[in-house]
Amino acid sequence: MSVSDLRQSYEKNTLLEDTAAASPFEQFSLWFDQALAAQVPEPNAMTLATVNADGQPGARIVLIKGYDERGFVFYTNYESRKGLDLQANPRAALLFFWQPLERQVRIEGRVEHVTAEESDTYYHSRPLGSRIGAWASHQSQPVTRAELEAREQEARARYGEQPPRPPHWGGYRVVPTLFEFWQGRPSRLHDRLRYQPDGRGGWAIDRLSP
């Protein structure tokens, strides 16, 4: 079969203005809970897109580790490619794709560091191997497998069972300025609802052409 012949008809759900939540955070929480209930694989996986100082975009999958009305939180090495991108241009886009439900959620916004206390709390909740890995990996830098494994052994020998959080590792929060909820529909007449701040502390909703 040719790649151009691959297609799917989306027919499972609808997204209408009169049933959508007034707050995009409420709508996201509803869809996220439904993704959990449907046992969508890794429903917390999202594409994170950043742009570097030269205008070159980059995208990768990361895991959301918390969200509320302040924004969406993920953790990484501040010296990684995405960390350096965010240092130069502290804005990002997120994309969740829950294929079994035929849904996408797009989020755009500015990016800020979470507090040191938040980063410490999450770091110390991670499995030991992941905490050691944060010391061993000079993320996004060239390395051989032997070098990486040697650094891991060195970190284990140095820090034992209680490694401190590395100063170069912690959390970011994407503070949304735009949401788009996409629900697949037949004949490519998809539902797309966009939420933007209305200037009065709430959110304006409009429908976008598919």
mmCIF file of C-alpha atoms in Angstrom:
data_model
loop_
_atom_site.group_PDB
_atom_site.id
_atom_site.type_symbol
_atom_site.label_atom_id
_atom_site.label_comp_id
_atom_site.label_asym_id
_atom_site.label_seq_id
_atom_site.Cartn_x
_atom_site.Cartn_y
_atom_site.Cartn_z
ATOM 1 C CA MET A 1 0.000 0.000 0.000
ATOM 2 C CA SER A 2 1.232 3.481 -0.861
ATOM 3 C CA VAL A 3 1.754 5.919 1.994
ATOM 4 C CA SER A 4 -0.615 8.290 0.189
ATOM 5 C CA ASP A 5 -3.373 5.671 0.464
ATOM 6 C CA LEU A 6 -3.201 5.451 4.267
ATOM 7 C CA ARG A 7 -6.248 7.116 5.795
ATOM 8 C CA GLN A 8 -8.767 6.649 8.561
ATOM 9 C CA SER A 9 -12.337 7.819 9.047
ATOM 10 C CA TYR A 10 -12.847 9.482 12.443
ATOM 11 C CA GLU A 11 -16.285 8.715 13.821
ATOM 12 C CA LYS A 12 -16.114 8.223 17.597
ATOM 13 C CA ASN A 13 -16.938 11.577 19.208
ATOM 14 C CA THR A 14 -17.978 15.199 18.747
ATOM 15 C CA LEU A 15 -16.860 18.502 20.273
ATOM 16 C CA LEU A 16 -19.516 21.198 20.292
ATOM 17 C CA GLU A 17 -19.564 24.673 21.789
ATOM 18 C CA ASP A 18 -22.648 24.056 23.932
ATOM 19 C CA THR A 19 -21.051 21.059 25.674
ATOM 20 C CA ALA A 20 -17.448 22.292 25.936
ATOM 21 C CA ALA A 21 -16.248 23.521 29.324
ATOM 22 C CA ALA A 22 -15.935 27.272 29.807
ATOM 23 C CA SER A 23 -12.343 26.820 31.013
ATOM 24 C CA PRO A 24 -9.737 25.100 28.820
ATOM 25 C CA PHE A 25 -8.175 23.638 31.956
ATOM 26 C CA GLU A 26 -11.495 21.962 32.796
ATOM 27 C CA GLN A 27 -11.826 20.703 29.230
ATOM 28 C CA PHE A 28 -8.281 19.343 29.294
ATOM 29 C CA SER A 29 -8.886 17.615 32.622
ATOM 30 C CA LEU A 30 -12.066 16.015 31.269
ATOM 31 C CA TRP A 31 -10.304 14.694 28.167
ATOM 32 C CA PHE A 32 -7.243 13.588 30.129
ATOM 33 C CA ASP A 33 -9.423 11.616 32.558
ATOM 34 C CA GLN A 34 -11.200 10.012 29.600
ATOM 35 C CA ALA A 35 -7.841 9.073 28.074
ATOM 36 C CA LEU A 36 -6.873 7.436 31.370
ATOM 37 C CA ALA A 37 -10.197 5.580 31.561
ATOM 38 C CA ALA A 38 -9.776 4.390 27.964
ATOM 39 C CA GLN A 39 -6.273 3.122 28.832
ATOM 40 C CA VAL A 40 -4.680 5.171 26.065
ATOM 41 C CA PRO A 41 -0.959 4.256 26.054
ATOM 42 C CA GLU A 42 1.063 6.926 27.880
ATOM 43 C CA PRO A 43 -1.657 9.581 27.944
ATOM 44 C CA ASN A 44 0.812 11.935 29.659
ATOM 45 C CA ALA A 45 3.174 11.876 26.645
ATOM 46 C CA MET A 46 3.264 15.147 24.731
ATOM 47 C CA THR A 47 5.258 16.689 21.936
ATOM 48 C CA LEU A 48 7.234 19.699 23.154
ATOM 49 C CA ALA A 49 8.260 22.159 20.435
ATOM 50 C CA THR A 50 10.864 24.872 21.052
ATOM 51 C CA VAL A 51 12.790 27.347 18.914
ATOM 52 C CA ASN A 52 16.466 28.228 19.328
ATOM 53 C CA ALA A 53 18.162 31.611 19.030
ATOM 54 C CA ASP A 54 18.611 31.108 15.262
ATOM 55 C CA GLY A 55 14.918 30.393 14.704
ATOM 56 C CA GLN A 56 15.424 26.644 14.214
ATOM 57 C CA PRO A 57 12.495 24.683 15.675
ATOM 58 C CA GLY A 58 12.931 21.376 17.450
ATOM 59 C CA ALA A 59 10.402 18.879 18.779
ATOM 60 C CA ARG A 60 10.528 15.832 21.007
ATOM 61 C CA ILE A 61 8.252 13.711 23.194
ATOM 62 C CA VAL A 62 8.351 14.446 26.929
ATOM 63 C CA LEU A 63 6.080 13.462 29.817
ATOM 64 C CA ILE A 64 3.821 15.920 31.593
ATOM 65 C CA LYS A 65 4.358 15.653 35.357
ATOM 66 C CA GLY A 66 1.659 17.978 36.605
ATOM 67 C CA TYR A 67 -0.901 20.547 35.507
ATOM 68 C CA ASP A 68 -3.268 23.037 37.060
ATOM 69 C CA GLU A 69 -4.491 26.523 36.202
ATOM 70 C CA ARG A 70 -0.932 27.830 36.466
ATOM 71 C CA GLY A 71 0.172 25.649 33.544
ATOM 72 C CA PHE A 72 1.734 22.359 32.439
ATOM 73 C CA VAL A 73 4.924 21.056 34.067
ATOM 74 C CA PHE A 74 7.732 18.871 32.739
ATOM 75 C CA TYR A 75 11.270 18.197 33.972
ATOM 76 C CA THR A 76 14.571 18.013 32.127
ATOM 77 C CA ASN A 77 18.239 18.923 32.054
ATOM 78 C CA TYR A 78 18.524 22.719 31.768
ATOM 79 C CA GLU A 79 21.649 22.259 29.614
ATOM 80 C CA SER A 80 19.918 19.988 27.076
ATOM 81 C CA ARG A 81 18.959 21.253 23.633
ATOM 82 C CA LYS A 82 15.440 22.095 24.780
ATOM 83 C CA GLY A 83 16.819 23.798 27.871
ATOM 84 C CA LEU A 84 19.136 25.985 25.798
ATOM 85 C CA ASP A 85 16.280 26.712 23.369
ATOM 86 C CA LEU A 86 14.091 27.851 26.265
ATOM 87 C CA GLN A 87 16.888 29.987 27.669
ATOM 88 C CA ALA A 88 17.097 31.820 24.344
ATOM 89 C CA ASN A 89 13.373 31.855 23.587
ATOM 90 C CA PRO A 90 11.137 31.077 26.602
ATOM 91 C CA ARG A 91 8.063 30.083 24.625
ATOM 92 C CA ALA A 92 6.868 26.621 23.639
ATOM 93 C CA ALA A 93 4.085 24.590 22.083
ATOM 94 C CA LEU A 94 2.698 21.299 23.408
ATOM 95 C CA LEU A 95 0.738 18.646 21.544
ATOM 96 C CA PHE A 96 -1.141 15.718 23.048
ATOM 97 C CA PHE A 97 -2.389 13.046 20.616
ATOM 98 C CA TRP A 98 -4.784 10.442 21.990
ATOM 99 C CA GLN A 99 -5.254 8.343 18.870
ATOM 100 C CA PRO A 100 -7.733 5.771 20.280
ATOM 101 C CA LEU A 101 -10.088 8.669 21.095
ATOM 102 C CA GLU A 102 -9.297 10.497 17.839
ATOM 103 C CA ARG A 103 -8.303 13.625 19.770
ATOM 104 C CA GLN A 104 -5.524 16.189 19.869
ATOM 105 C CA VAL A 105 -4.880 19.071 22.245
ATOM 106 C CA ARG A 106 -2.552 21.905 21.218
ATOM 107 C CA ILE A 107 -1.224 24.356 23.830
ATOM 108 C CA GLU A 108 0.983 27.409 23.288
ATOM 109 C CA GLY A 109 2.461 29.734 25.877
ATOM 110 C CA ARG A 110 5.391 31.248 27.683
ATOM 111 C CA VAL A 111 7.726 29.119 29.776
ATOM 112 C CA GLU A 112 9.052 29.666 33.284
ATOM 113 C CA HIS A 113 11.063 27.624 35.782
ATOM 114 C CA VAL A 114 9.131 25.933 38.565
ATOM 115 C CA THR A 115 10.404 26.642 42.071
ATOM 116 C CA ALA A 116 13.448 24.859 43.461
ATOM 117 C CA GLU A 117 11.150 23.275 46.042
ATOM 118 C CA GLU A 118 8.917 21.818 43.314
ATOM 119 C CA SER A 119 11.936 20.468 41.455
ATOM 120 C CA ASP A 120 13.355 18.942 44.653
ATOM 121 C CA THR A 121 10.049 17.269 45.526
ATOM 122 C CA TYR A 122 9.662 15.695 42.105
ATOM 123 C CA TYR A 123 13.330 14.696 41.809
ATOM 124 C CA HIS A 124 13.244 12.815 45.114
ATOM 125 C CA SER A 125 10.044 11.005 44.085
ATOM 126 C CA ARG A 126 11.807 9.411 41.085
ATOM 127 C CA PRO A 127 13.295 5.895 41.074
ATOM 128 C CA LEU A 128 16.933 5.805 42.135
ATOM 129 C CA GLY A 129 18.111 4.883 38.645
ATOM 130 C CA SER A 130 16.446 7.966 37.185
ATOM 131 C CA ARG A 131 17.980 10.206 39.857
ATOM 132 C CA ILE A 132 21.429 8.791 39.159
ATOM 133 C CA GLY A 133 20.822 9.144 35.432
ATOM 134 C CA ALA A 134 20.285 12.881 35.848
ATOM 135 C CA TRP A 135 23.889 13.110 37.077
ATOM 136 C CA ALA A 136 25.330 10.680 34.533
ATOM 137 C CA SER A 137 23.800 12.143 31.383
ATOM 138 C CA HIS A 138 25.145 15.339 29.843
ATOM 139 C CA GLN A 139 21.932 15.484 27.870
ATOM 140 C CA SER A 140 22.157 16.194 24.123
ATOM 141 C CA GLN A 141 25.986 15.998 24.153
ATOM 142 C CA PRO A 142 27.865 13.322 22.122
ATOM 143 C CA VAL A 143 28.850 10.265 24.189
ATOM 144 C CA THR A 144 29.783 6.619 23.766
ATOM 145 C CA ARG A 145 27.804 3.929 25.545
ATOM 146 C CA ALA A 146 30.895 2.993 27.566
ATOM 147 C CA GLU A 147 31.363 6.599 28.715
ATOM 148 C CA LEU A 148 27.708 6.870 29.734
ATOM 149 C CA GLU A 149 27.823 3.660 31.754
ATOM 150 C CA ALA A 150 31.077 4.739 33.415
ATOM 151 C CA ARG A 151 29.513 8.050 34.454
ATOM 152 C CA GLU A 152 26.569 6.171 35.912
ATOM 153 C CA GLN A 153 28.861 3.981 38.006
ATOM 154 C CA GLU A 154 30.803 7.038 39.170
ATOM 155 C CA ALA A 155 27.565 8.777 40.215
ATOM 156 C CA ARG A 156 26.370 5.695 42.096
ATOM 157 C CA ALA A 157 29.692 5.417 43.923
ATOM 158 C CA ARG A 158 29.699 9.119 44.788
ATOM 159 C CA TYR A 159 26.092 9.615 45.878
ATOM 160 C CA GLY A 160 24.869 6.178 46.955
ATOM 161 C CA GLU A 161 21.153 5.852 47.716
ATOM 162 C CA GLN A 162 20.464 9.562 48.288
ATOM 163 C CA PRO A 163 21.767 11.652 45.394
ATOM 164 C CA PRO A 164 20.924 15.356 45.634
ATOM 165 C CA ARG A 165 19.120 17.054 42.764
ATOM 166 C CA PRO A 166 21.679 18.224 40.190
ATOM 167 C CA PRO A 167 21.804 22.027 39.873
ATOM 168 C CA HIS A 168 21.385 21.654 36.103
ATOM 169 C CA TRP A 169 18.156 19.627 36.368
ATOM 170 C CA GLY A 170 14.628 20.769 37.197
ATOM 171 C CA GLY A 171 11.197 21.733 36.014
ATOM 172 C CA TYR A 172 9.588 24.084 33.542
ATOM 173 C CA ARG A 173 6.015 25.297 33.458
ATOM 174 C CA VAL A 174 4.293 26.190 30.186
ATOM 175 C CA VAL A 175 1.843 28.995 31.003
ATOM 176 C CA PRO A 176 -0.830 28.768 28.289
ATOM 177 C CA THR A 177 -1.948 31.658 26.120
ATOM 178 C CA LEU A 178 -3.788 29.417 23.634
ATOM 179 C CA PHE A 179 -5.500 26.029 23.635
ATOM 180 C CA GLU A 180 -6.951 24.122 20.712
ATOM 181 C CA PHE A 181 -9.045 20.982 21.179
ATOM 182 C CA TRP A 182 -9.359 18.800 18.057
ATOM 183 C CA GLN A 183 -11.866 16.015 17.680
ATOM 184 C CA GLY A 184 -11.754 13.880 14.553
ATOM 185 C CA ARG A 185 -15.011 13.740 12.543
ATOM 186 C CA PRO A 186 -16.103 11.977 9.329
ATOM 187 C CA SER A 187 -15.244 13.428 5.912
ATOM 188 C CA ARG A 188 -12.434 15.466 7.488
ATOM 189 C CA LEU A 189 -15.013 17.922 8.892
ATOM 190 C CA HIS A 190 -13.213 17.852 12.214
ATOM 191 C CA ASP A 191 -14.209 19.813 15.313
ATOM 192 C CA ARG A 192 -11.622 22.424 16.351
ATOM 193 C CA LEU A 193 -12.333 24.698 19.318
ATOM 194 C CA ARG A 194 -9.807 27.380 20.221
ATOM 195 C CA TYR A 195 -9.582 29.023 23.641
ATOM 196 C CA GLN A 196 -7.837 32.397 24.053
ATOM 197 C CA PRO A 197 -7.816 34.886 26.957
ATOM 198 C CA ASP A 198 -10.766 37.255 26.674
ATOM 199 C CA GLY A 199 -9.057 40.152 28.489
ATOM 200 C CA ARG A 200 -11.488 39.919 31.410
ATOM 201 C CA GLY A 201 -9.966 36.998 33.282
ATOM 202 C CA GLY A 202 -11.837 34.359 31.290
ATOM 203 C CA TRP A 203 -11.489 32.561 27.982
ATOM 204 C CA ALA A 204 -13.062 33.215 24.599
ATOM 205 C CA ILE A 205 -13.988 30.170 22.510
ATOM 206 C CA ASP A 206 -14.219 30.083 18.754
ATOM 207 C CA ARG A 207 -14.498 27.337 16.149
ATOM 208 C CA LEU A 208 -11.790 26.940 13.527
ATOM 209 C CA SER A 209 -12.265 25.493 10.075
ATOM 210 C CA PRO A 210 -10.827 21.984 9.818
#
